[in-house]
mmCIF file of C-alpha atoms in Angstrom:
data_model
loop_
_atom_site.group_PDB
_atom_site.id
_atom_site.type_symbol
_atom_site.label_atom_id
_atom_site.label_comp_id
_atom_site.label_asym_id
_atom_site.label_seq_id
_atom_site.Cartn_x
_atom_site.Cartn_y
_atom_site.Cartn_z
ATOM 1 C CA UNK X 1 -76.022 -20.447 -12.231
ATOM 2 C CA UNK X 2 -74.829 -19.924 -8.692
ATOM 3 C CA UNK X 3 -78.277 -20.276 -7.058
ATOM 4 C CA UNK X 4 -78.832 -23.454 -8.571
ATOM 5 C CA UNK X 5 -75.268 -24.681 -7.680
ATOM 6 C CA UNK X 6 -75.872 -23.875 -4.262
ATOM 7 C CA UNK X 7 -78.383 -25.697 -3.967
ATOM 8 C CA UNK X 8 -77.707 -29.008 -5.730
ATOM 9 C CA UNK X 9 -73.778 -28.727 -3.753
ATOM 10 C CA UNK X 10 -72.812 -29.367 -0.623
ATOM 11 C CA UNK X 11 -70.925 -26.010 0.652
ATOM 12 C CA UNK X 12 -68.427 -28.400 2.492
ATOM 13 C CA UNK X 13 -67.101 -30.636 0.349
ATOM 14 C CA UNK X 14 -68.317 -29.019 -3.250
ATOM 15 C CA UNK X 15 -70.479 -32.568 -4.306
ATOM 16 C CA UNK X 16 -73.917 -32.886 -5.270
ATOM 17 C CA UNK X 17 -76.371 -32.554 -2.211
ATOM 18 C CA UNK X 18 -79.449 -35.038 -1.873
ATOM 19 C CA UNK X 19 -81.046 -32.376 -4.139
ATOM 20 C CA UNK X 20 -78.387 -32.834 -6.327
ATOM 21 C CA UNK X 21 -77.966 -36.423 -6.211
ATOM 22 C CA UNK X 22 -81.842 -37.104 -6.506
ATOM 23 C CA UNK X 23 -81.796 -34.951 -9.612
ATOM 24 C CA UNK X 24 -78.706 -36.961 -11.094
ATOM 25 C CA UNK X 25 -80.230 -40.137 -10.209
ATOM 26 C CA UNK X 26 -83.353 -39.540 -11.981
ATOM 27 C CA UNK X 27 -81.261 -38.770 -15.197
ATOM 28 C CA UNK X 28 -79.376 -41.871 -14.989
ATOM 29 C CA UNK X 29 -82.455 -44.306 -14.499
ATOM 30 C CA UNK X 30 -83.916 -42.548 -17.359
ATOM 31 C CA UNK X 31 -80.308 -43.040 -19.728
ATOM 32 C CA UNK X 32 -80.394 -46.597 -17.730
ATOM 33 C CA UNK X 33 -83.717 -47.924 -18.599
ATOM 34 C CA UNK X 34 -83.532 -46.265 -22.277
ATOM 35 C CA UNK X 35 -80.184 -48.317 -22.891
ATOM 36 C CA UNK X 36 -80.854 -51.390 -21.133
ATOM 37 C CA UNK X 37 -78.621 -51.695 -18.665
ATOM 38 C CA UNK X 38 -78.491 -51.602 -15.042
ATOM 39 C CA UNK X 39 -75.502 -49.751 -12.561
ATOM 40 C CA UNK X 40 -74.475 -49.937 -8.600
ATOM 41 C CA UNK X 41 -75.825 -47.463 -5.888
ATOM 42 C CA UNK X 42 -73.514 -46.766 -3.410
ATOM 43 C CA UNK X 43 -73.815 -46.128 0.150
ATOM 44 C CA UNK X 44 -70.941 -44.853 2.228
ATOM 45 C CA UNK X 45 -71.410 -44.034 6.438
ATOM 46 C CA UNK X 46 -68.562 -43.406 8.407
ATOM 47 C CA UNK X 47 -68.454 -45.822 11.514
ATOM 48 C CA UNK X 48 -67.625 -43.829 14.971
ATOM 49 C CA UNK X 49 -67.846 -40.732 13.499
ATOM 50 C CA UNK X 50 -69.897 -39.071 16.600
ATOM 51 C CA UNK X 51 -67.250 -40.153 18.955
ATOM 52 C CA UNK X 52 -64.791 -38.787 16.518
ATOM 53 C CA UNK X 53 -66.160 -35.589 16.475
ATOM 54 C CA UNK X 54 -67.293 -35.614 20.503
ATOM 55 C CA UNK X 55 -63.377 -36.353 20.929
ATOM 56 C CA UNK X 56 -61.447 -34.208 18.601
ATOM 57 C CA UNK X 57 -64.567 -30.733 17.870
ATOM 58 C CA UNK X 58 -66.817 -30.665 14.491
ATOM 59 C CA UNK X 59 -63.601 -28.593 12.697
ATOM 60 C CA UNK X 60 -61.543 -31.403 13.032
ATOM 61 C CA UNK X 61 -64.958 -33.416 12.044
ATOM 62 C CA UNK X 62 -64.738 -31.432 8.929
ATOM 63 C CA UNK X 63 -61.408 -32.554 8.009
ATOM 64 C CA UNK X 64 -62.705 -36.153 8.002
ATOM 65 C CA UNK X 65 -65.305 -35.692 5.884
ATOM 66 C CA UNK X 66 -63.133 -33.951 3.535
ATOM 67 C CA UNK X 67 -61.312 -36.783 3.619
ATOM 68 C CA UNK X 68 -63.872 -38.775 2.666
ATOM 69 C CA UNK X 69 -65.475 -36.926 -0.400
ATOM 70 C CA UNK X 70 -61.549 -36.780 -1.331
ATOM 71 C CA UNK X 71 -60.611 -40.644 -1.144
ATOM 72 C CA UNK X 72 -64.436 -41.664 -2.980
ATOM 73 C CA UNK X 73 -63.566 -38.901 -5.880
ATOM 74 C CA UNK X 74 -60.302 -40.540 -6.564
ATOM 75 C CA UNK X 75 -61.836 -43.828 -6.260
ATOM 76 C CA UNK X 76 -63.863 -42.398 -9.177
ATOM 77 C CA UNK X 77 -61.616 -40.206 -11.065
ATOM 78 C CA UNK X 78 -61.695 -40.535 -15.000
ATOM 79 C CA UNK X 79 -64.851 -42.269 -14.595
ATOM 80 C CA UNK X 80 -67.491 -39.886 -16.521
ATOM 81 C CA UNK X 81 -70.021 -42.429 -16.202
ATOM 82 C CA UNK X 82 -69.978 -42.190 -12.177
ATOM 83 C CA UNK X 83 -71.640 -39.622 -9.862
ATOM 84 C CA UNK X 84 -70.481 -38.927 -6.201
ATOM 85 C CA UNK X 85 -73.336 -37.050 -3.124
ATOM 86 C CA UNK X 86 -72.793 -35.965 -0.316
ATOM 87 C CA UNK X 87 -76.126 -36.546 0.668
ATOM 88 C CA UNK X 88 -75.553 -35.431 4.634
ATOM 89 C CA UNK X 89 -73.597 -35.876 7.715
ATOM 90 C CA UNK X 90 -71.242 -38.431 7.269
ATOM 91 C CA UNK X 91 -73.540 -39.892 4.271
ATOM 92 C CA UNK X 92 -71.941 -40.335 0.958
ATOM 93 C CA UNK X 93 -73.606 -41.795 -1.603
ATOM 94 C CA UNK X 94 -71.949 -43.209 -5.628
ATOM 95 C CA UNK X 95 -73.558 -44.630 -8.829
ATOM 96 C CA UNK X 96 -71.090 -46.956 -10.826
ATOM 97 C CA UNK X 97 -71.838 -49.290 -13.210
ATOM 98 C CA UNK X 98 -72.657 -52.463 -11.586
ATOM 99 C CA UNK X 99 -69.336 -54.422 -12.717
ATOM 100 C CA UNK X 100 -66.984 -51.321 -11.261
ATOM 101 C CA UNK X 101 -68.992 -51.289 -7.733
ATOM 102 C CA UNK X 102 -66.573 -53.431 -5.756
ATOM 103 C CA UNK X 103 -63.430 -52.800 -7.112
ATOM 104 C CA UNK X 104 -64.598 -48.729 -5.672
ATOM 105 C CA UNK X 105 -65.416 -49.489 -2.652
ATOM 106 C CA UNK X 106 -62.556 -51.900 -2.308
ATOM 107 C CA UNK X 107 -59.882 -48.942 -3.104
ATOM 108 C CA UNK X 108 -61.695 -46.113 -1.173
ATOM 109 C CA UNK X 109 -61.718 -48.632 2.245
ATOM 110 C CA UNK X 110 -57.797 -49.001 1.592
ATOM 111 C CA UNK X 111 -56.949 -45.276 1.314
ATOM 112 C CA UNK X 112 -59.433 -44.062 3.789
ATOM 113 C CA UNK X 113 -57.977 -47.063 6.396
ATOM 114 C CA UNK X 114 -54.029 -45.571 4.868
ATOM 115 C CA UNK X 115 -54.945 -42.247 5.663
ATOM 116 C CA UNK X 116 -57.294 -41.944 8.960
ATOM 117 C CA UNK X 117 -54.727 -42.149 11.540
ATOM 118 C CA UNK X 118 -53.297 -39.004 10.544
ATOM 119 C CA UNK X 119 -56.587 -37.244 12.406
ATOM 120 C CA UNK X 120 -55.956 -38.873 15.652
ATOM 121 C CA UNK X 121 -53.386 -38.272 18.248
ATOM 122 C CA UNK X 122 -50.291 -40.567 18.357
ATOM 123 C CA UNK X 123 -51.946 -42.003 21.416
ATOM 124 C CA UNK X 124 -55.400 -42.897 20.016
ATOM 125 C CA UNK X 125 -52.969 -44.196 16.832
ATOM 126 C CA UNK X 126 -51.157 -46.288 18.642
ATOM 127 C CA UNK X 127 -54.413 -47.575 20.741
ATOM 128 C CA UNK X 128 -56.691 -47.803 17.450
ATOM 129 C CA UNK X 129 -59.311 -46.655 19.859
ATOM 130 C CA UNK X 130 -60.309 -43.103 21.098
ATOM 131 C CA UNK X 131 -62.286 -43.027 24.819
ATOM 132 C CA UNK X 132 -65.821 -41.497 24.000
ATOM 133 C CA UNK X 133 -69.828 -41.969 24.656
ATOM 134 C CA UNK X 134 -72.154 -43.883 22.435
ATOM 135 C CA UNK X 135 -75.221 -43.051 21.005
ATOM 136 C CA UNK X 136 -76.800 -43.939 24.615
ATOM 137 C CA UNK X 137 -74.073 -42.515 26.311
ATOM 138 C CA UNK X 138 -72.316 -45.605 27.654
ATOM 139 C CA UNK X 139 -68.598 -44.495 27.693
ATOM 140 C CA UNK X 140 -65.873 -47.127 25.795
ATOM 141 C CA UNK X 141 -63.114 -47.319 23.969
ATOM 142 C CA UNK X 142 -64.113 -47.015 19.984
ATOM 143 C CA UNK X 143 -62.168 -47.692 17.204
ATOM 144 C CA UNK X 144 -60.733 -45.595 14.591
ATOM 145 C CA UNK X 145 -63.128 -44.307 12.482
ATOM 146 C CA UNK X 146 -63.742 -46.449 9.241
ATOM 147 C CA UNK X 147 -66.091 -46.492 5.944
ATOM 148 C CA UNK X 148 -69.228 -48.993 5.584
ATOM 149 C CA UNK X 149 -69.980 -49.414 2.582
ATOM 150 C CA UNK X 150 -73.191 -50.883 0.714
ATOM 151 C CA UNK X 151 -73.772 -51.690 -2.641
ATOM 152 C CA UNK X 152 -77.390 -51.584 -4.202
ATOM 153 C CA UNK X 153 -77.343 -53.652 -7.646
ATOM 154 C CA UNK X 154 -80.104 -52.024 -9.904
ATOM 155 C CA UNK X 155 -81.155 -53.198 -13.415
ATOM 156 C CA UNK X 156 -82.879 -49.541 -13.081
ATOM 157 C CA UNK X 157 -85.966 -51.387 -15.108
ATOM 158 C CA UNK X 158 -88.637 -51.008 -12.741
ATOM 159 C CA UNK X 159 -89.535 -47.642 -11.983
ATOM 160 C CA UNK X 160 -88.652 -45.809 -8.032
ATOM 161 C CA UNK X 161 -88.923 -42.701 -6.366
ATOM 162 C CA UNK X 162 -86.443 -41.293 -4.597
ATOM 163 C CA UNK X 163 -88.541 -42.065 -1.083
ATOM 164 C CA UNK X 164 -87.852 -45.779 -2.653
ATOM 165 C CA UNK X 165 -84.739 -45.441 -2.969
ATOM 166 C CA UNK X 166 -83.579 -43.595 0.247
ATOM 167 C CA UNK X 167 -85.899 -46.640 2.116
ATOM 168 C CA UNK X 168 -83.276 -49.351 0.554
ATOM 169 C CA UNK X 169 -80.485 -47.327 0.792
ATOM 170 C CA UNK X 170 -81.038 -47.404 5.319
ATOM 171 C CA UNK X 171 -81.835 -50.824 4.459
ATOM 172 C CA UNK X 172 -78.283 -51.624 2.988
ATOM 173 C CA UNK X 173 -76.675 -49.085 5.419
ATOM 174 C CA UNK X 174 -77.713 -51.030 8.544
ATOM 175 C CA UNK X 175 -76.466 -54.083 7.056
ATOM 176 C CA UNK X 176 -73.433 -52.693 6.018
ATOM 177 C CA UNK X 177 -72.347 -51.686 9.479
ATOM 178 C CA UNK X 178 -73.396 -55.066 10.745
ATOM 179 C CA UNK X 179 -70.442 -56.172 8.654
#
């Protein structure tokens, strides 16, 4: 039992891996399409979360993500019908049923915005910014980090792989932090 929960769980935060999550998904497209009816995917990326961790070390990086997997979980909690992955980095990744999918995401922006500021020095607080690099290594100021979020409506009748699905899932993500 502890092999196979080590490898379907992510060692930081305790929720199903992309092995995990994969395997989950495939049960509930199967329960999906045998019931006739359809559910949310749900993408969550963390925006700024390299600066983040340039500025304040990968422990304190930790601590964020933590954060994360913690606010999404409540967002879920007493929902057996939902399943939360932490499918890498600073990717999270939900299934709701489709009518639940907003209210979510709506709740886990507000307590992950409530909370945040707590990880940053009073004078990055204060600023909403932290100085750092971007990805091309112009320096800036960047704002707090914050949660994109992207929701994937499936009716779960046509048949995907998980390949499929990870290709729409980037596809939602980069519109998601266009937002």
């Amino acid at each position: 039992e502890q092999i196979v929960y080590h490898a379907t769980h992510d060692q930081l935060t305790g929720l199903l891996n992309r092995r995990g999550f994969e395997t989950t998904l495939a049960r509930v497209v199967e329960r999906a399409r045998n019931e006739h009816h359809g559910g949310a995917l749900i993408y969550v990326d963390l925006d700024n979360f390299k600066v983040y961790n340039d500025a304040y070390g990968f422990s304190n990086g930790d601590k964020v993500i933590l954060l994360t997997a913690r606010v999404l979980a409540e967002a879920l909690r007493g929902r057996p019908d939902c399943f939360l992955g932490h499918v890498g980095g600073d990717d999270f990744v939900c299934i709701t049923p489709r009518e639940e999918a907003e209210g979510l995401c709506q709740r886990a922006i507000e307590a992950f915005a409530a909370a945040i500021g707590d990880h940053y020095s009073p004078e990055d607080r204060r600023r909403g910014a932290v100085a750092g690099k971007s990805r091309d290594g112009a320096p800036g100021m960047f704002p707090l980090v914050s949660l994109s979020m992207g929701i994937v409506d499936c009716a779960f009748e046509i048949p995907f792989s998980a390949e499929e699905f990870s290709q729409r899932v980037a596809e939602v993500k980069k519109f998601a932090k266009t937002r």
